[in-house]
Amino acid sequence: MLEKIANTFSGIIKTLSGKSTITEKNIEESVEEIKMALLEADVNLRVVRRFVNSTIEEAKGEKVLKSVNPGQQFTKIIYDKMVAMLGDTKTDLHLKGPDTQSIILMLGLQGAGKTTAAHKLAARLKKDGRKVLLAACDLVRPAAVEQLSQLGEKIGVPVYKEESKDAVKNARDSIDFARKNGYDTIIIDTAGRLQIDEEMMAELVKIKKATDPVEVLLVADAMTGQNAVDIAKSFDEQLGLTGVILTKFDSDARGGAALSLKTITGKPILFIGTGEKTEDFEVFHPERIASRILGMGDVVSLVEKAQETMDEEAALKMQKKLQRNEFTLQDYLEQFQQVKKMGNMQSIMDMIPGMSGMDASQMDLSGMKKNEAIIQSMTYKERLNHLIIGPSRRKRIAKGSGTTVADVNKLLKQFEKTKLMMKKMSRNKGMQNRMMSQMGLGGMGGAGGMGGLGGLDPSALKGMDMNKLQDLAKRFR
């Protein structure tokens, strides 16, 4: 998502950042481009006007025009305005302590991904140490209860359900069940419709009164653009929303919903759904999304993803292997698989400074798959010692992987380069710092071994100091 608007904004930033002087005409032309980009992204007209007027007013001041680095000052203004438009700072769920029940009411229209979002939220809260119960109170959509039951079983979270067709009774009974069985968090999945109607609203109002939730969350589809804002306003007027979960954030939606919701409704976006998997569910950080839109990447989120997918013991083991020069093709294969666990390649690219907004399809992703197939066609002995792979073995491996001997030779050369580079980096803190300064990311190499992403080593990101990384990210802005 946001690729088109990110390309426009990053282009404007690149043009202005290199200028030693900026005129009022430069500012007006750039702001006009920004306005068109926001309108094309289906951002609410009121939001666009407010953004444009405040940007022009501030940018034409002496602080920018007479600054030593006017391009940087203008970039900072755009960044700050974008963050404010998205919600200033991240907003956390307001849950009670573990000795008291916290009830979360999930609302939304059919097709927005409400049931899926409920199970993703349950998985996140369970990981945070909460004892979660899912309550199946969508009794309108066929198979909704069964879907929630299967999703709950998948993540190890129980689902409360009844034969009763009274959603209000089901919700009330789920709370009694949770209290008796020691569940401190209840997520209630409610019925949606194809459009807002009086019957649905009346039922939701009754459920809210019966359960007294601490959070009333609207699940909205990012692909509906400004419609999501109108839907949020309707729900908020009758139920008093506390926040929004925006689904399908990984789609090719233009971004109007994300960029309009907070300003128009006053309700924060709490989470975004970035894929179909349970783990494709991220906390919404306005400053990080703004950074991605402006082409500055999102180093902090990338490192957090790496840290989530790599356990401490494996990271330390990898570090020792690198220091002892014992990095093998088996480790190389595990790196490929580790990168894949971090999510789809487009989302990873959007987090890397300088690559945000680029189309992942332009990269040689087939190269990564090809290399993975080649290594998997080797024997375990060959993976541990690549030096034994002579001509006859290379021919066998090429045949087994559906590639050519030239492809096998290329992989082995890439591996050698990556191994050498990673060995140097593991022993040279200065080199690590230089790489961080240049790319905003540790463990990135230029060997091309990861199908165009260099030697991305998730283990190198595992032990990173997040406070230092936050400071580094700020310097990129």
Short mmCIF file of C-alpha atoms in Angstrom, two decimals:
data_model
loop_
_atom_site.label_atom_id
_atom_site.label_comp_id
_atom_site.label_asym_id
_atom_site.label_seq_id
_atom_site.Cartn_x
_atom_site.Cartn_y
_atom_site.Cartn_z
CA MET A 1 0.00 0.00 0.00
CA LEU A 2 0.98 3.68 -0.41
CA GLU A 3 3.51 2.89 -3.19
CA LYS A 4 2.19 5.55 -5.58
CA ILE A 5 2.00 8.34 -3.02
CA ALA A 6 5.39 7.27 -1.61
CA ASN A 7 6.96 7.58 -5.06
CA THR A 8 5.53 11.09 -5.50
CA PHE A 9 6.60 12.31 -2.07
CA SER A 10 10.09 10.78 -2.22
CA GLY A 11 10.58 12.41 -5.65
CA ILE A 12 9.67 15.83 -4.24
CA ILE A 13 11.96 15.31 -1.25
CA LYS A 14 14.90 14.30 -3.46
CA THR A 15 14.43 17.35 -5.70
CA LEU A 16 14.30 19.85 -2.85
CA SER A 17 16.84 18.28 -0.51
CA GLY A 18 19.64 18.95 -2.98
CA LYS A 19 18.89 22.66 -3.36
CA SER A 20 21.08 25.19 -1.59
CA THR A 21 18.30 27.78 -1.82
CA ILE A 22 14.53 27.49 -1.99
CA THR A 23 12.16 30.17 -3.29
CA GLU A 24 8.49 30.70 -2.57
CA LYS A 25 7.83 29.48 -6.12
CA ASN A 26 9.68 26.19 -5.38
CA ILE A 27 7.52 25.71 -2.31
CA GLU A 28 4.25 26.47 -4.14
CA GLU A 29 5.10 24.05 -6.96
CA SER A 30 6.08 21.29 -4.53
CA VAL A 31 2.98 21.77 -2.39
CA GLU A 32 0.81 21.65 -5.52
CA GLU A 33 2.38 18.29 -6.40
CA ILE A 34 1.73 17.10 -2.84
CA LYS A 35 -1.90 18.23 -3.06
CA MET A 36 -2.45 16.27 -6.29
CA ALA A 37 -0.78 13.19 -4.80
CA LEU A 38 -3.06 13.31 -1.74
CA LEU A 39 -6.19 13.79 -3.85
CA GLU A 40 -5.19 10.89 -6.12
CA ALA A 41 -4.71 8.78 -2.99
CA ASP A 42 -8.40 9.44 -2.16
CA VAL A 43 -7.60 11.52 0.92
CA ASN A 44 -10.53 13.53 2.30
CA LEU A 45 -10.67 17.01 0.72
CA ARG A 46 -10.87 18.74 4.11
CA VAL A 47 -7.73 16.92 5.23
CA VAL A 48 -5.88 17.87 2.04
CA ARG A 49 -6.78 21.56 2.40
CA ARG A 50 -5.66 21.63 6.02
CA PHE A 51 -2.39 19.87 5.17
CA VAL A 52 -1.61 22.12 2.20
CA ASN A 53 -2.48 25.42 3.91
CA SER A 54 -0.49 24.69 7.08
CA THR A 55 2.50 23.42 5.05
CA ILE A 56 2.64 26.55 2.84
CA GLU A 57 2.24 28.86 5.82
CA GLU A 58 5.10 27.27 7.73
CA ALA A 59 7.36 26.62 4.73
CA LYS A 60 7.30 30.25 3.59
CA GLY A 61 8.64 31.45 6.92
CA GLU A 62 12.19 32.65 7.48
CA LYS A 63 13.09 29.37 9.21
CA VAL A 64 13.01 27.60 5.83
CA LEU A 65 13.83 30.24 3.23
CA LYS A 66 16.84 31.61 5.14
CA SER A 67 18.00 28.28 6.55
CA VAL A 68 21.47 26.87 5.88
CA ASN A 69 19.76 23.66 4.70
CA PRO A 70 16.35 24.81 3.38
CA GLY A 71 15.64 21.47 1.68
CA GLN A 72 16.05 19.60 4.96
CA GLN A 73 13.90 22.12 6.80
CA PHE A 74 11.12 21.77 4.22
CA THR A 75 11.37 17.97 4.44
CA LYS A 76 11.05 18.18 8.22
CA ILE A 77 7.89 20.29 7.90
CA ILE A 78 6.29 17.80 5.48
CA TYR A 79 7.27 14.90 7.74
CA ASP A 80 5.81 16.57 10.86
CA LYS A 81 2.56 17.43 9.04
CA MET A 82 2.28 13.87 7.76
CA VAL A 83 2.79 12.43 11.25
CA ALA A 84 0.13 14.77 12.65
CA MET A 85 -2.28 13.74 9.89
CA LEU A 86 -1.73 10.06 10.71
CA GLY A 87 -2.17 10.54 14.46
CA ASP A 88 1.01 12.00 16.04
CA THR A 89 2.05 9.01 18.16
CA LYS A 90 1.07 5.37 18.46
CA THR A 91 -1.91 4.62 20.69
CA ASP A 92 -1.97 1.54 22.94
CA LEU A 93 -4.99 -0.50 23.99
CA HIS A 94 -6.29 0.64 27.37
CA LEU A 95 -6.53 -2.75 29.06
CA LYS A 96 -7.05 -3.32 32.75
CA GLY A 97 -4.69 -5.29 34.97
CA PRO A 98 -4.62 -9.11 34.85
CA ASP A 99 -6.83 -9.34 37.94
CA THR A 100 -9.67 -7.51 36.20
CA GLN A 101 -11.49 -8.36 32.99
CA SER A 102 -10.88 -6.27 29.86
CA ILE A 103 -13.57 -6.58 27.21
CA ILE A 104 -12.85 -5.63 23.58
CA LEU A 105 -15.81 -5.20 21.24
CA MET A 106 -15.05 -5.71 17.54
CA LEU A 107 -17.29 -3.94 15.01
CA GLY A 108 -17.34 -3.65 11.23
CA LEU A 109 -19.11 -4.37 7.98
CA GLN A 110 -19.03 -7.77 6.29
CA GLY A 111 -15.91 -8.30 4.21
CA ALA A 112 -13.70 -5.95 6.23
CA GLY A 113 -11.87 -8.87 7.88
CA LYS A 114 -13.35 -8.51 11.37
CA THR A 115 -13.19 -12.17 12.41
CA THR A 116 -9.63 -12.52 11.09
CA ALA A 117 -8.61 -9.33 12.88
CA ALA A 118 -10.14 -10.65 16.12
CA HIS A 119 -7.98 -13.78 16.04
CA LYS A 120 -4.84 -11.79 15.11
CA LEU A 121 -5.43 -9.44 18.04
CA ALA A 122 -6.02 -12.44 20.31
CA ALA A 123 -2.71 -13.98 19.21
CA ARG A 124 -0.85 -10.70 19.90
CA LEU A 125 -2.39 -10.29 23.36
CA LYS A 126 -1.69 -13.92 24.23
CA LYS A 127 1.95 -13.37 23.26
CA ASP A 128 1.95 -10.34 25.61
CA GLY A 129 0.94 -12.59 28.50
CA ARG A 130 -2.81 -12.01 28.55
CA LYS A 131 -5.22 -14.92 29.08
CA VAL A 132 -7.56 -14.41 26.14
CA LEU A 133 -11.04 -15.72 25.31
CA LEU A 134 -12.70 -15.18 21.93
CA ALA A 135 -16.50 -14.85 21.97
CA ALA A 136 -18.42 -15.84 18.82
CA CYS A 137 -21.33 -13.40 18.63
CA ASP A 138 -21.61 -13.03 14.85
CA LEU A 139 -24.76 -15.08 14.37
CA VAL A 140 -25.71 -13.53 11.02
CA ARG A 141 -22.94 -14.48 8.59
CA PRO A 142 -23.01 -18.19 7.70
CA ALA A 143 -20.06 -20.13 9.15
CA ALA A 144 -18.76 -17.10 11.09
CA VAL A 145 -18.79 -19.06 14.35
CA GLU A 146 -17.03 -22.01 12.73
CA GLN A 147 -14.42 -19.73 11.18
CA LEU A 148 -13.64 -18.13 14.54
CA SER A 149 -13.47 -21.58 16.17
CA GLN A 150 -10.90 -22.77 13.63
CA LEU A 151 -8.83 -19.61 13.94
CA GLY A 152 -8.94 -19.82 17.73
CA GLU A 153 -7.78 -23.44 17.64
CA LYS A 154 -4.93 -22.45 15.31
CA ILE A 155 -3.50 -19.96 17.84
CA GLY A 156 -4.42 -21.91 20.99
CA VAL A 157 -7.10 -19.46 22.18
CA PRO A 158 -10.47 -20.88 23.30
CA VAL A 159 -13.67 -19.69 21.64
CA TYR A 160 -16.92 -19.29 23.60
CA LYS A 161 -20.02 -20.18 21.56
CA GLU A 162 -23.61 -21.19 22.23
CA GLU A 163 -26.46 -22.74 20.32
CA SER A 164 -28.54 -19.67 21.22
CA LYS A 165 -29.36 -17.23 18.42
CA ASP A 166 -29.36 -14.29 20.81
CA ALA A 167 -26.06 -12.42 20.31
CA VAL A 168 -26.59 -10.23 23.40
CA LYS A 169 -27.07 -13.31 25.62
CA ASN A 170 -24.00 -14.98 24.07
CA ALA A 171 -21.87 -11.92 24.80
CA ARG A 172 -23.12 -11.65 28.40
CA ASP A 173 -22.63 -15.39 29.02
CA SER A 174 -19.10 -15.28 27.57
CA ILE A 175 -18.13 -12.77 30.25
CA ASP A 176 -19.55 -14.99 33.02
CA PHE A 177 -17.64 -17.95 31.56
CA ALA A 178 -14.43 -15.91 31.41
CA ARG A 179 -14.82 -14.74 35.00
CA LYS A 180 -15.29 -18.31 36.28
CA ASN A 181 -12.33 -19.63 34.28
CA GLY A 182 -9.81 -16.85 34.90
CA TYR A 183 -9.69 -15.18 31.48
CA ASP A 184 -8.63 -11.55 31.80
CA THR A 185 -9.34 -10.48 28.19
CA ILE A 186 -12.48 -11.17 26.16
CA ILE A 187 -12.61 -10.28 22.47
CA ILE A 188 -16.20 -10.23 21.19
CA ASP A 189 -16.67 -10.80 17.46
CA THR A 190 -19.99 -9.22 16.42
CA ALA A 191 -22.18 -9.41 13.33
CA GLY A 192 -21.70 -7.08 10.38
CA ARG A 193 -23.83 -6.33 7.36
CA LEU A 194 -23.13 -5.36 3.79
CA GLN A 195 -24.09 -1.85 4.83
CA ILE A 196 -25.01 -0.07 8.05
CA ASP A 197 -28.65 -0.63 9.06
CA GLU A 198 -30.83 0.06 12.11
CA GLU A 199 -31.14 -3.61 13.09
CA MET A 200 -27.37 -4.11 13.25
CA MET A 201 -26.81 -0.90 15.20
CA ALA A 202 -29.57 -1.72 17.69
CA GLU A 203 -27.99 -5.14 18.39
CA LEU A 204 -24.52 -3.64 18.80
CA VAL A 205 -25.81 -0.97 21.20
CA LYS A 206 -27.41 -3.73 23.34
CA ILE A 207 -24.20 -5.78 23.33
CA LYS A 208 -22.19 -2.74 24.38
CA LYS A 209 -24.57 -1.99 27.28
CA ALA A 210 -24.51 -5.64 28.39
CA THR A 211 -20.71 -6.00 28.31
CA ASP A 212 -19.31 -2.53 29.16
CA PRO A 213 -16.17 -2.89 26.96
CA VAL A 214 -12.93 -0.99 27.62
CA GLU A 215 -12.26 -0.85 23.87
CA VAL A 216 -14.75 -0.48 21.01
CA LEU A 217 -12.75 -1.13 17.83
CA LEU A 218 -13.91 -0.67 14.28
CA VAL A 219 -12.36 -3.01 11.72
CA ALA A 220 -12.23 -1.08 8.43
CA ASP A 221 -11.05 -2.11 4.97
CA ALA A 222 -8.17 0.09 3.72
CA MET A 223 -9.33 -0.51 0.14
CA THR A 224 -12.59 1.41 0.72
CA GLY A 225 -10.73 4.75 0.86
CA GLN A 226 -12.83 7.66 2.07
CA ASN A 227 -15.75 5.28 2.58
CA ALA A 228 -13.91 3.92 5.61
CA VAL A 229 -14.03 7.41 7.12
CA ASP A 230 -17.81 7.68 6.58
CA ILE A 231 -18.31 4.21 8.08
CA ALA A 232 -16.19 5.13 11.11
CA LYS A 233 -18.22 8.32 11.67
CA SER A 234 -21.51 6.35 11.57
CA PHE A 235 -20.30 3.75 14.08
CA ASP A 236 -18.76 6.38 16.32
CA GLU A 237 -21.95 8.45 16.52
CA GLN A 238 -23.95 5.50 17.88
CA LEU A 239 -21.37 3.41 19.71
CA GLY A 240 -18.48 5.69 20.65
CA LEU A 241 -15.42 4.13 19.02
CA THR A 242 -12.09 4.06 20.85
CA GLY A 243 -9.97 3.09 17.85
CA VAL A 244 -9.68 1.55 14.40
CA ILE A 245 -8.01 -1.56 12.98
CA LEU A 246 -7.22 -1.04 9.29
CA THR A 247 -7.11 -4.29 7.30
CA LYS A 248 -5.65 -5.05 3.85
CA PHE A 249 -2.89 -2.50 4.37
CA ASP A 250 -0.71 -4.63 2.08
CA SER A 251 -3.13 -4.16 -0.82
CA ASP A 252 -2.76 -1.73 -3.71
CA ALA A 253 -5.16 0.66 -2.01
CA ARG A 254 -4.29 4.31 -2.50
CA GLY A 255 -4.10 5.20 1.18
CA GLY A 256 -7.03 7.60 1.60
CA ALA A 257 -8.42 5.77 4.63
CA ALA A 258 -5.15 5.77 6.60
CA LEU A 259 -4.44 9.40 5.79
CA SER A 260 -7.96 10.68 6.59
CA LEU A 261 -9.28 8.66 9.53
CA LYS A 262 -7.59 10.37 12.47
CA THR A 263 -8.14 13.93 11.26
CA ILE A 264 -11.82 13.48 10.40
CA THR A 265 -12.98 11.11 13.16
CA GLY A 266 -10.48 11.89 15.91
CA LYS A 267 -10.12 8.13 16.46
CA PRO A 268 -6.63 6.60 16.30
CA ILE A 269 -5.61 3.71 14.08
CA LEU A 270 -4.30 1.11 16.54
CA PHE A 271 -3.31 -1.78 14.28
CA ILE A 272 -2.91 -2.57 10.59
CA GLY A 273 -3.36 -5.94 8.88
CA THR A 274 -0.48 -6.49 6.46
CA GLY A 275 -1.23 -9.97 5.11
CA GLU A 276 -3.24 -13.15 5.54
CA LYS A 277 -1.06 -14.85 8.17
CA THR A 278 -1.74 -14.53 11.90
CA GLU A 279 1.52 -12.65 12.44
CA ASP A 280 0.72 -10.13 9.67
CA PHE A 281 -0.65 -7.68 12.20
CA GLU A 282 1.31 -4.59 13.22
CA VAL A 283 0.97 -1.80 15.73
CA PHE A 284 0.28 1.44 13.83
CA HIS A 285 3.14 3.91 14.31
CA PRO A 286 2.27 7.24 12.60
CA GLU A 287 5.89 8.39 12.51
CA ARG A 288 7.05 5.14 10.89
CA ILE A 289 4.31 5.19 8.24
CA ALA A 290 5.12 8.84 7.49
CA SER A 291 8.77 7.85 7.12
CA ARG A 292 7.83 5.14 4.61
CA ILE A 293 5.64 7.56 2.62
CA LEU A 294 8.51 10.04 2.34
CA GLY A 295 10.85 7.31 1.08
CA MET A 296 12.94 7.24 4.28
CA GLY A 297 12.18 3.61 5.08
CA ASP A 298 11.35 2.22 8.51
CA VAL A 299 14.47 0.72 10.05
CA VAL A 300 12.98 0.26 13.52
CA SER A 301 10.04 -1.86 12.29
CA LEU A 302 12.37 -3.94 10.12
CA VAL A 303 14.60 -4.74 13.09
CA GLU A 304 11.57 -5.53 15.26
CA LYS A 305 10.36 -7.99 12.61
CA ALA A 306 13.78 -9.65 12.53
CA GLN A 307 13.86 -9.86 16.32
CA GLU A 308 10.42 -11.46 16.43
CA THR A 309 11.37 -14.20 13.97
CA MET A 310 14.81 -15.02 15.41
CA ASP A 311 15.28 -16.52 18.84
CA GLU A 312 18.14 -15.37 21.08
CA GLU A 313 19.91 -18.71 21.18
CA ALA A 314 19.98 -19.06 17.39
CA ALA A 315 21.28 -15.49 17.03
CA LEU A 316 24.17 -16.09 19.44
CA LYS A 317 24.98 -19.38 17.73
CA MET A 318 25.11 -17.64 14.34
CA GLN A 319 27.32 -14.86 15.69
CA LYS A 320 29.84 -17.38 17.05
CA LYS A 321 29.85 -19.24 13.72
CA LEU A 322 30.65 -16.04 11.87
CA GLN A 323 33.48 -15.16 14.24
CA ARG A 324 35.00 -18.64 13.85
CA ASN A 325 34.53 -18.56 10.06
CA GLU A 326 32.22 -21.61 10.26
CA PHE A 327 29.35 -20.11 8.24
CA THR A 328 28.02 -22.83 5.90
CA LEU A 329 25.60 -23.24 3.03
CA GLN A 330 23.15 -24.72 5.54
CA ASP A 331 23.31 -21.45 7.49
CA TYR A 332 22.92 -19.58 4.20
CA LEU A 333 19.74 -21.58 3.48
CA GLU A 334 18.41 -20.80 6.95
CA GLN A 335 18.99 -17.11 6.23
CA PHE A 336 16.82 -17.32 3.11
CA GLN A 337 14.09 -18.95 5.16
CA GLN A 338 14.49 -16.41 7.95
CA VAL A 339 14.02 -13.50 5.53
CA LYS A 340 10.84 -15.16 4.20
CA LYS A 341 9.47 -15.41 7.76
CA MET A 342 9.79 -11.64 8.14
CA GLY A 343 6.98 -11.12 5.62
CA ASN A 344 6.51 -10.42 1.94
CA MET A 345 9.41 -8.82 0.13
CA GLN A 346 7.47 -5.65 -0.75
CA SER A 347 6.89 -4.83 2.92
CA ILE A 348 10.57 -5.47 3.73
CA MET A 349 11.69 -3.19 0.87
CA ASP A 350 9.39 -0.40 2.04
CA MET A 351 11.20 -0.43 5.38
CA ILE A 352 14.70 -0.06 3.89
CA PRO A 353 15.86 3.56 3.38
CA GLY A 354 16.22 4.33 -0.31
CA MET A 355 14.10 1.35 -1.39
CA SER A 356 10.74 2.52 -0.05
CA GLY A 357 8.16 2.76 -2.82
CA MET A 358 10.13 0.51 -5.19
CA ASP A 359 8.25 -2.35 -6.78
CA ALA A 360 9.42 -5.71 -5.40
CA SER A 361 8.61 -7.31 -8.75
CA GLN A 362 11.52 -5.34 -10.23
CA MET A 363 13.94 -7.28 -8.06
CA ASP A 364 15.30 -10.69 -8.93
CA LEU A 365 13.14 -12.54 -6.40
CA SER A 366 13.35 -15.62 -8.60
CA GLY A 367 17.08 -15.61 -7.81
CA MET A 368 16.36 -16.16 -4.15
CA LYS A 369 14.03 -19.07 -4.92
CA LYS A 370 16.54 -20.52 -7.36
CA ASN A 371 19.37 -20.37 -4.80
CA GLU A 372 17.15 -21.97 -2.20
CA ALA A 373 16.34 -24.83 -4.60
CA ILE A 374 20.04 -25.33 -5.40
CA ILE A 375 21.05 -25.62 -1.73
CA GLN A 376 18.13 -27.95 -0.99
CA SER A 377 19.38 -30.22 -3.80
CA MET A 378 22.71 -30.67 -2.01
CA THR A 379 23.45 -33.38 0.52
CA TYR A 380 23.81 -32.29 4.13
CA LYS A 381 27.54 -33.05 3.91
CA GLU A 382 27.88 -30.71 0.91
CA ARG A 383 26.01 -27.93 2.72
CA LEU A 384 28.42 -28.17 5.65
CA ASN A 385 31.52 -28.18 3.43
CA HIS A 386 31.07 -26.49 0.04
CA LEU A 387 34.70 -27.17 -0.88
CA ILE A 388 33.87 -30.81 -1.71
CA ILE A 389 31.43 -29.75 -4.44
CA GLY A 390 33.42 -30.58 -7.56
CA PRO A 391 32.29 -30.68 -11.24
CA SER A 392 30.34 -33.96 -11.02
CA ARG A 393 28.53 -32.87 -7.84
CA ARG A 394 27.69 -29.48 -9.39
CA LYS A 395 26.19 -31.24 -12.40
CA ARG A 396 24.06 -33.47 -10.13
CA ILE A 397 22.92 -30.49 -8.02
CA ALA A 398 21.98 -28.49 -11.13
CA LYS A 399 19.93 -31.39 -12.45
CA GLY A 400 18.21 -31.94 -9.10
CA SER A 401 17.27 -28.27 -8.72
CA GLY A 402 16.17 -27.71 -12.32
CA THR A 403 18.95 -25.17 -12.87
CA THR A 404 22.26 -25.07 -14.75
CA VAL A 405 25.83 -25.68 -13.66
CA ALA A 406 26.44 -21.96 -14.27
CA ASP A 407 23.69 -21.17 -11.71
CA VAL A 408 25.34 -23.47 -9.16
CA ASN A 409 28.74 -21.85 -9.80
CA LYS A 410 27.20 -18.40 -9.39
CA LEU A 411 25.62 -19.34 -6.06
CA LEU A 412 28.89 -20.73 -4.70
CA LYS A 413 30.73 -17.54 -5.69
CA GLN A 414 28.04 -15.41 -4.04
CA PHE A 415 28.28 -17.55 -0.93
CA GLU A 416 32.04 -17.09 -0.75
CA LYS A 417 31.69 -13.30 -1.07
CA THR A 418 28.92 -13.12 1.51
CA LYS A 419 30.85 -15.35 3.90
CA LEU A 420 33.92 -13.14 3.62
CA MET A 421 31.92 -9.95 4.07
CA MET A 422 30.03 -11.31 7.10
CA LYS A 423 33.26 -12.55 8.67
CA LYS A 424 34.77 -9.06 8.35
CA MET A 425 31.64 -7.43 9.75
CA SER A 426 31.43 -9.80 12.72
CA ARG A 427 34.98 -8.81 13.76
CA ASN A 428 34.90 -5.13 12.80
CA LYS A 429 32.54 -2.92 14.82
CA GLY A 430 33.64 0.13 12.82
CA MET A 431 32.57 -1.55 9.60
CA GLN A 432 29.20 -2.44 11.17
CA ASN A 433 28.69 1.19 12.15
CA ARG A 434 29.58 2.39 8.65
CA MET A 435 27.09 -0.05 7.16
CA MET A 436 24.45 1.18 9.59
CA SER A 437 25.19 4.79 8.63
CA GLN A 438 24.99 4.07 4.91
CA MET A 439 21.94 1.81 4.89
CA GLY A 440 20.25 2.29 8.22
CA LEU A 441 20.46 -1.47 8.63
CA GLY A 442 22.97 -3.94 10.02
CA GLY A 443 23.87 -7.13 8.20
CA MET A 444 23.35 -5.76 4.66
CA GLY A 445 25.99 -6.63 2.10
CA GLY A 446 26.54 -6.05 -1.58
CA ALA A 447 27.23 -9.62 -2.62
CA GLY A 448 23.76 -10.07 -4.07
CA GLY A 449 23.43 -13.35 -2.23
CA MET A 450 19.85 -12.73 -1.14
CA GLY A 451 18.43 -12.23 -4.59
CA GLY A 452 19.12 -8.50 -4.66
CA LEU A 453 19.03 -7.76 -0.92
CA GLY A 454 22.68 -8.49 -0.26
CA GLY A 455 23.45 -10.67 2.76
CA LEU A 456 20.52 -9.71 4.97
CA ASP A 457 21.32 -11.46 8.24
CA PRO A 458 18.39 -11.46 10.69
CA SER A 459 20.68 -12.75 13.42
CA ALA A 460 22.73 -9.54 13.15
CA LEU A 461 19.57 -7.57 13.93
CA LYS A 462 18.52 -9.68 16.91
CA GLY A 463 20.65 -8.06 19.57
CA MET A 464 20.34 -4.48 18.35
CA ASP A 465 19.79 -1.78 20.96
CA MET A 466 16.34 -0.37 20.12
CA ASN A 467 16.99 2.99 21.81
CA LYS A 468 20.11 3.56 19.72
CA LEU A 469 18.19 2.43 16.64
CA GLN A 470 15.38 4.92 17.36
CA ASP A 471 18.00 7.70 17.48
CA LEU A 472 19.50 6.47 14.20
CA ALA A 473 16.07 6.43 12.54
CA LYS A 474 15.48 10.03 13.60
CA ARG A 475 18.74 11.09 11.93
CA PHE A 476 17.43 9.68 8.63
CA ARG A 477 14.49 12.08 8.72
#
